[in-house]
XYZ file of C-alpha atoms in Angstrom:
460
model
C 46.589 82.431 23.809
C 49.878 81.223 24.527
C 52.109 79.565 21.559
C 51.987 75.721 21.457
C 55.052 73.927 21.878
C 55.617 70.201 20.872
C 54.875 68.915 24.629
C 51.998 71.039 25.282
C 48.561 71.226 23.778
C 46.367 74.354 24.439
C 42.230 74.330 24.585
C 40.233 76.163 24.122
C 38.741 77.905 27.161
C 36.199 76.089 29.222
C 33.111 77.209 29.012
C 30.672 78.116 32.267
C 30.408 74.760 33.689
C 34.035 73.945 32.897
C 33.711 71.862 29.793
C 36.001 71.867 27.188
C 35.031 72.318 23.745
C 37.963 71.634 21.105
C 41.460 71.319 21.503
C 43.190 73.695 19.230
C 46.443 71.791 18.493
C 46.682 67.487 18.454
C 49.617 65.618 17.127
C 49.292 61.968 18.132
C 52.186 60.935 15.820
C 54.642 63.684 18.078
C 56.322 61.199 20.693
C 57.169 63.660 22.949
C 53.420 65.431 22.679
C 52.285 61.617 22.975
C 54.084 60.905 26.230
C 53.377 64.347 28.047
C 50.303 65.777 27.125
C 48.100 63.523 24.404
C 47.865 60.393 25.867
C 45.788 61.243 28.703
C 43.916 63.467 27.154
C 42.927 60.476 24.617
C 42.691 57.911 27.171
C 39.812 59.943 29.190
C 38.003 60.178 25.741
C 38.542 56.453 25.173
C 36.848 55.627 28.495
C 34.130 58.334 28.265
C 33.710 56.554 24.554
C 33.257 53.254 25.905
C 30.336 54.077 28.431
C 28.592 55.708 25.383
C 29.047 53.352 23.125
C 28.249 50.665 25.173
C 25.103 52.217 26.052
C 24.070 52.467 22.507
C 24.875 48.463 22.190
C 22.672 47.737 25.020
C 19.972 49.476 23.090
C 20.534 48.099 19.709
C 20.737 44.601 21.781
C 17.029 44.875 23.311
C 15.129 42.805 21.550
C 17.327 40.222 21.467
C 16.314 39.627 25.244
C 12.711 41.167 24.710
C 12.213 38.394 22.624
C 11.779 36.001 25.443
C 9.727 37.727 27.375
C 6.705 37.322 24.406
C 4.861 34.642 25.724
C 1.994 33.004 24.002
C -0.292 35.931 25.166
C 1.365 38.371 22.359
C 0.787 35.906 19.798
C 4.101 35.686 18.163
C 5.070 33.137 16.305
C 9.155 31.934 16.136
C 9.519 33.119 12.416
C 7.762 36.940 13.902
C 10.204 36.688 16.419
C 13.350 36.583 14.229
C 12.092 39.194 12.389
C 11.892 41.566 15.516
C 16.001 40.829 15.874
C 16.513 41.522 12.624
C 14.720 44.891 11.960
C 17.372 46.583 14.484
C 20.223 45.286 13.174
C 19.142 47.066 9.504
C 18.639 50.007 10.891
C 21.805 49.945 13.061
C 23.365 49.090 9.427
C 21.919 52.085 7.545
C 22.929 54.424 10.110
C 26.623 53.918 10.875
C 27.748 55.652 7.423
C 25.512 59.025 8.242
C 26.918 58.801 12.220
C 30.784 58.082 10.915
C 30.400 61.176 8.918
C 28.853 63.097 11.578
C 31.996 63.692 13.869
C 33.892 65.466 11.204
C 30.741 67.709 10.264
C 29.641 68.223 14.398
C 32.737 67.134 16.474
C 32.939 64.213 18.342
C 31.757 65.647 21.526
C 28.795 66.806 20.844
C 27.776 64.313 18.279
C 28.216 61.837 21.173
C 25.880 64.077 23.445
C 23.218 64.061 20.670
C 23.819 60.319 19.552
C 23.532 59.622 23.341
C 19.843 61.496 23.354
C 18.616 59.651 20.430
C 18.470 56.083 22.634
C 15.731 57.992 24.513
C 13.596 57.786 21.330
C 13.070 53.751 21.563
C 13.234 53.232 24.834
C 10.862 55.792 26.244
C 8.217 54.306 24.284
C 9.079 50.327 25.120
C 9.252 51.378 28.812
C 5.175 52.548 28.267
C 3.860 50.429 25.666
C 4.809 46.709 25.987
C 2.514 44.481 27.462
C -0.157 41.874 26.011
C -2.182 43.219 23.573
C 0.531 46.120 21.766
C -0.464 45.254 17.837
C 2.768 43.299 16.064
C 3.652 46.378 13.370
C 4.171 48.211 16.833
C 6.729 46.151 17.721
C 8.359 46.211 14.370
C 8.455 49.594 14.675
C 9.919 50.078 18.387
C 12.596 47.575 17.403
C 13.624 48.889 14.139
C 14.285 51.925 16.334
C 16.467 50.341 18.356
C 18.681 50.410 15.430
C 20.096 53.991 16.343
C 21.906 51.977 19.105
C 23.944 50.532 16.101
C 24.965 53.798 14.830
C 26.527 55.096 17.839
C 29.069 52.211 16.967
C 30.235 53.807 14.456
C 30.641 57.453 15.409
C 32.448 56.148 18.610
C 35.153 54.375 16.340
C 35.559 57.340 14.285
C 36.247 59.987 16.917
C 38.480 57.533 18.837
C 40.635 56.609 15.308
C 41.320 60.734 16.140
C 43.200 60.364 18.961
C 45.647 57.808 19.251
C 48.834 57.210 16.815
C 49.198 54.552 14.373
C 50.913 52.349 16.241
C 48.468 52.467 18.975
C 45.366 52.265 16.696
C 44.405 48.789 16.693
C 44.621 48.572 20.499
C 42.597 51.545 20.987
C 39.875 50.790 18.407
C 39.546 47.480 20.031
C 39.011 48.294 23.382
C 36.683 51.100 22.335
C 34.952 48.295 20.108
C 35.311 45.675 22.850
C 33.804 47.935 25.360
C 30.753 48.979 23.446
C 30.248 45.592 22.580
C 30.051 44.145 26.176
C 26.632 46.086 25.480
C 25.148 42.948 24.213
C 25.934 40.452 26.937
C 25.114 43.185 29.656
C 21.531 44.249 28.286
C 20.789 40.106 28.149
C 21.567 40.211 31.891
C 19.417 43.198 32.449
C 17.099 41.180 31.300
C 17.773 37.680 33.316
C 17.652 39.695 36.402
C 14.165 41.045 35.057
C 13.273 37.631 34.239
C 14.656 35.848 37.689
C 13.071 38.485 40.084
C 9.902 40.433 38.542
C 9.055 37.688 36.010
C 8.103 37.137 31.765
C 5.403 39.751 32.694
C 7.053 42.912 33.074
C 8.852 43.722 29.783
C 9.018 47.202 29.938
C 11.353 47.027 32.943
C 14.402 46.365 30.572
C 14.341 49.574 28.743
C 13.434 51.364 31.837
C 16.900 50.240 33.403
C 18.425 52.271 30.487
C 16.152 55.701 30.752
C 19.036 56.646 33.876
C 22.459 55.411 31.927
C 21.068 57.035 28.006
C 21.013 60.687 30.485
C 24.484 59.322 32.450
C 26.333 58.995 28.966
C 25.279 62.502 27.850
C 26.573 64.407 30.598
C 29.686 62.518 30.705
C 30.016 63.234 26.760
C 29.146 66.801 27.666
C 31.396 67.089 30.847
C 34.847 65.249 29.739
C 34.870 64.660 25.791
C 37.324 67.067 23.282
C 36.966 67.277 19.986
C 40.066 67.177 17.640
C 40.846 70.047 15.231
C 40.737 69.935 11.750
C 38.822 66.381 11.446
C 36.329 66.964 8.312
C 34.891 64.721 5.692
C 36.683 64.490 2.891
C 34.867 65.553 -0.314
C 34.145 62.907 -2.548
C 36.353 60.279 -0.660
C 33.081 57.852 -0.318
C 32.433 57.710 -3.686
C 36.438 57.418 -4.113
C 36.340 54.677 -1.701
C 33.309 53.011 -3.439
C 35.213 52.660 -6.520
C 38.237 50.896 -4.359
C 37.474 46.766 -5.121
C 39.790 46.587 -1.277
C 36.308 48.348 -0.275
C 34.028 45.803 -0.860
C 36.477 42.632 0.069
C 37.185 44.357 2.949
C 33.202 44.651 3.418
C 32.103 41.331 2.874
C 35.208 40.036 5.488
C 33.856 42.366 8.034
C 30.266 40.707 7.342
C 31.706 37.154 8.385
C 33.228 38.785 11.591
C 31.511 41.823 13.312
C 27.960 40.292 11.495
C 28.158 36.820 12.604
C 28.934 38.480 16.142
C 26.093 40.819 16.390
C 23.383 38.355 14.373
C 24.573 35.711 16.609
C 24.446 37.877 19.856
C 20.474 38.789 18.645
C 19.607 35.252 18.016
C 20.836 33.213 20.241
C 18.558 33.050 22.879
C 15.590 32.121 20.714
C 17.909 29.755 18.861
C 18.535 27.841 22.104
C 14.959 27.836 22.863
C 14.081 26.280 19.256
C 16.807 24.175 19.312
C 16.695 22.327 22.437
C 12.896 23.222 23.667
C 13.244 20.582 26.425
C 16.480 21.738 27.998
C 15.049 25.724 28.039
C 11.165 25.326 28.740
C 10.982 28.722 30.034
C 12.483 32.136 29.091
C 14.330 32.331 31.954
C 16.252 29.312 31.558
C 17.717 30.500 28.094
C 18.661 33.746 29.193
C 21.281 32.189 31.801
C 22.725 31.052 29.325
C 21.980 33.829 26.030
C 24.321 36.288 27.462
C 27.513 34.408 27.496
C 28.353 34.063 23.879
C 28.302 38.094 23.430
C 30.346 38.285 26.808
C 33.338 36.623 25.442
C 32.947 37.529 21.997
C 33.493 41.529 23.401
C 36.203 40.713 26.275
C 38.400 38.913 23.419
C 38.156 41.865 20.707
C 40.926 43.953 22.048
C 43.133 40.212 21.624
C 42.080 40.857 17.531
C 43.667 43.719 17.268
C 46.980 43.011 19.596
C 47.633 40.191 17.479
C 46.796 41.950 14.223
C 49.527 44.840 15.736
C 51.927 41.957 16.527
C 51.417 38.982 13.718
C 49.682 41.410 10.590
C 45.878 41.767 10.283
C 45.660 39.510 7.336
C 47.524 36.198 8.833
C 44.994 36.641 12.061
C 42.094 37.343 10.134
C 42.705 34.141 7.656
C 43.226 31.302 10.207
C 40.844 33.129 12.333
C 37.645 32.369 9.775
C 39.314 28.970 8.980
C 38.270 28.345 12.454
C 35.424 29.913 12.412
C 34.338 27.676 9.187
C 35.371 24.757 11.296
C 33.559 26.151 14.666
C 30.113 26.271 12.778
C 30.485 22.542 11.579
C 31.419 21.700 15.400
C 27.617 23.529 16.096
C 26.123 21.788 12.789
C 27.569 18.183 13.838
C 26.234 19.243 17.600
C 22.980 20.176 16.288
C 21.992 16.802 14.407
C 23.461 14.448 17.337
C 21.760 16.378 19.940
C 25.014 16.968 22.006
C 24.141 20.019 23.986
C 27.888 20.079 25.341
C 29.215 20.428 22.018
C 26.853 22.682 20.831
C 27.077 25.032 23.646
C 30.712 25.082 23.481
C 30.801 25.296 19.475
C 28.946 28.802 19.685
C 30.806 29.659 22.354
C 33.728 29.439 19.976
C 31.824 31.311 16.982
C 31.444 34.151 19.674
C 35.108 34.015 20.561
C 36.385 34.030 16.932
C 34.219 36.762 15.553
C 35.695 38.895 18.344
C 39.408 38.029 17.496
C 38.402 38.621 13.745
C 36.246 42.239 14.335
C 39.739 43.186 15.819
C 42.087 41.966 13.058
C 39.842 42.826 9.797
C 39.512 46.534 11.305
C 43.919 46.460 11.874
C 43.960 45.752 8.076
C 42.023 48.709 7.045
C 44.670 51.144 7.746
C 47.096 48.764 6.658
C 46.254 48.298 3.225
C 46.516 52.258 2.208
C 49.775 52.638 4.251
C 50.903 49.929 2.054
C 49.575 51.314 -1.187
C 50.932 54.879 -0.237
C 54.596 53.417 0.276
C 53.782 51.926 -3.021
C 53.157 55.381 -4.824
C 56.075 57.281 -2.760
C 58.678 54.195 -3.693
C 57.155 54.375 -8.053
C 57.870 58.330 -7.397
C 53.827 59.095 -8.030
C 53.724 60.853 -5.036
C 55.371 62.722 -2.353
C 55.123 61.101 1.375
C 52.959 64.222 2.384
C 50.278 63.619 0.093
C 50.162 59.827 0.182
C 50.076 59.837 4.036
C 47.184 62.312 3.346
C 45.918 60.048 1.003
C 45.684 56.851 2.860
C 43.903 58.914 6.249
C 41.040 59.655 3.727
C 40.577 56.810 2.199
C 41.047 54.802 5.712
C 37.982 56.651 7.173
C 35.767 56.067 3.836
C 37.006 52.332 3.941
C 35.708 52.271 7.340
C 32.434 53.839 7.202
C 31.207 51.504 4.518
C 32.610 48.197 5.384
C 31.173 49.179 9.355
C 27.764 49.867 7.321
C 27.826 46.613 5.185
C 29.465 44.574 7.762
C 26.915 45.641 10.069
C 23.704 44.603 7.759
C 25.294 40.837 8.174
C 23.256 40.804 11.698
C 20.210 40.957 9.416
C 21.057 37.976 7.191
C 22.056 35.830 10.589
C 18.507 36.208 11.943
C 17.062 36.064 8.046
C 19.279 32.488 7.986
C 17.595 31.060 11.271
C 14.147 32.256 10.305
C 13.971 30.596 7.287
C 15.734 27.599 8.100
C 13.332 26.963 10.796
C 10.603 27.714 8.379
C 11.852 25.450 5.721
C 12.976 22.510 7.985
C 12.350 22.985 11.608
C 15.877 22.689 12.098
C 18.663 25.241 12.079
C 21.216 23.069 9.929
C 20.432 24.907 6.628
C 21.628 28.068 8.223
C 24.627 26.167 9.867
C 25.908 25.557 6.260
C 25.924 28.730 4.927
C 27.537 30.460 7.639
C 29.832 27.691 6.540
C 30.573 28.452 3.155
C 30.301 32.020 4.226
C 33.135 31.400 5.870
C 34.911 29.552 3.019
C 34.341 32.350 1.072
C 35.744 34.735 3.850
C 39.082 32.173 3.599
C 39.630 32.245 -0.022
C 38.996 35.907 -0.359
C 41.839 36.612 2.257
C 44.375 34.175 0.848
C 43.904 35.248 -2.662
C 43.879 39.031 -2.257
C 46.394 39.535 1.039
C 47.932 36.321 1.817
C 49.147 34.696 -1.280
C 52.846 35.466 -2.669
C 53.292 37.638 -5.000
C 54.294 41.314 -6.908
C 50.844 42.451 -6.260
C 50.847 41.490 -1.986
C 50.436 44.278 -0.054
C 53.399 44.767 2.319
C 52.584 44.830 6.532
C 48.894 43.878 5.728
């Protein structure tokens, strides 16, 4: 094997169908390995990473057009219906710790092959069994394993944060989040076009669109995806990052952003069919509308994380939920005067902002243990070496959990509706605490990154 240089990489040899397998040298931070030789190689895993991932969105995002297609004749009440949105999104929340740690321990090519394979175990089974009739804990169960859609999420970020620089992180992460998350909006039209041409009856077709793309993404993983050298899981860096109170704020911000995004992408459609019955009389007439909330939501998450790169995570992410507070009392104020305009174009903006804000709160992660580690090198606790080491690990623990937690927000959005349609009838209970969700999310950011001070974190 010839001797890398610092504008060459070497690979390992491909094997029989001419695949590669791992790279055996990457330096990202290297501008001259950058220019020549790394940034294709990382921008043909970022696309290959998108298709996957958005795949595994479009799965976790199922029932959140399968939903409309249970007429009367399945015997599903609104409240039963919630709880079929919600079931996913916990699962999807559970799983993205496990899949984050998975690349280190099984490479990111062929845990994407695998992770890929998995979507057949849902959708298989929806493809044969819904129709009338199919007992309600079956359903539970199908959806809940939907949630292994959610997972992929995170798996795809983590390889990805492997091959691109520093300076090129937030851009990279977002359009690999961005793409993966046009999942949503593209599964919903799956299932117009189901709706609009083979009618309500004919569920099944929806996961059977995905049988074809689930095989598609695991060759492609198998045919074009590297795997990084040296990427492991740091031992005891979870529980280190556990311990880490930036952890958890940075957790419950991430809830108000990537949660309101997916709950809201899951619930909309029923919400508009609750909420204004005689505008959407029929499942079909919802779903022309369901899937454009997720659609902008994902095309404007790459914007999150250009203006975190440009302005600092922390300024975006603060005014971003101070709109966000003030975009669900636009929907609230909609909601009780029966302005479907307003409404329409007040969730429209929720959508938006939790895009912009799943971009900038993920820019900030990195962020704050750069900043800490130029803390440590400038008090002499630590040479640069070991504190650049030291932020890395702690960056990818960070990550995992506040991807997990923020994730499990999907299940209180759809928990929110459900019971403030059970309560009330109405969604305005629900309205609120997004609301002071939001607050929170506002005070939180000023307190810990925004306000002036010795103890600010520097570039956050």
């Amino acid at each position: 094997m010839r001797t890398l240089t610092s504008t060459a990489v070497t690979a390992a040899p491909p094997d029989a169908a001419g695949r590669r397998r791992e790279l055996t040298d990457w330096r990202p931070e290297d501008p001259g390995f950058w220019r020549t030789t790394g940034a294709p190689i990382a921008r043909r895993n970022l696309w290959v990473s998108i298709f996957a991932e958005h795949v595994g969105f479009s799965v976790w995002s199922l029932w959140s057009v399968t939903v409309l297609f249970l007429g009367p004749e399945y015997g599903i009440d609104p409240a039963g219906k919630f709880l079929l949105t919600a079931v996913p999104a916990a699962l999807g929340a559970v799983l993205r710790l496990p899949y984050t740690l998975a690349v280190a321990r099984f490479g990111g090519r062929l845990w994407t092959i695998v992770s890929a394979l998995l979507l057949l175990v849902p959708t298989v089974p929806m493809a044969v069994l819904l129709e009338p009739g199919i007992p309600y804990p079956t359903l539970m169960v199908l959806a809940c394993l939907t949630g292994v859609g959610g997972g992929n999420f995170a798996s795809s970020m983590a390889n990805i944060n492997l091959f691109y620089p520093q300076r090129l992180k937030g851009r990279a992460l977002g359009f690999n989040a961005g793409g993966g998350n046009l999942g949503v909006p593209a599964v919903q039209l799956v299932g117009l076009a189901v709706l609009a041409t083979a009618g309500a009856a004919y569920p099944r077709l929806v996961p059977a669109v995905y049988l074809p793309l689930i095989v598609l993404a695991a060759l492609a993983a198998a045919r074009w995806l590297d795997t990084v050298p040296g990427a492991r899981n740091e031992p005891g860096a979870l529980r280190e990052a556990a311990r880490d109170p930036h952890t958890w704020i940075m957790s419950v911000l991430y809830v108000g952003t990537f949660g309101s995004f997916i709950g809201f992408g899951f619930a909309f459609g029923q919400v508009l069919q609750l909420q204004f019955a005689e505008r959407f009389p029929t499942p079909v007439d919802a779903a022309w509308l369901t899937f454009l909330g997720p659609l902008v939501g994902s095309l404007i998450r790459p914007l999150g994380g250009h203006l975190a790169d440009r302005l600092g995570g922390a300024r975006v992410t603060f005014w971003n939920f101070v709109a966000m507070a003030a975009g669900a009392g636009t929907v609230l104020y909609a909601a009780r005067e029966r302005s479907f305009a307003l409404y329409l174009a007040g969730f429209l903006a929720l959508f938006v902002l939790s895009g912009v804000g799943n971009g900038s709160t993920y820019k900030m992660i990195p962020a704050i243990f750069r900043a800490r580690a130029a803390g440590l090198v400038a008090d002499d606790r630590c040479d640069p070496a070991a504190a650049a080491r030291w932020a890395r690990r702690m960056t990818g623990a960070l990550i995992g959990i506040a991807g997990a937690v923020g994730a499990s927000g999907g299940v209180l959005v759809n928990v929110a509706f459900r019971q403030s349609f059970l309560t009330s009838g109405t969604a305005d209970a629900a309205y609120l605490a997004f609301i002071a969700w939001y607050a929170l999310c506002v005070t939180v950011t000023w307190v810990v990154y925004r306000r002036r001070g010795a103890a600010r974190l520097a570039g956050v």
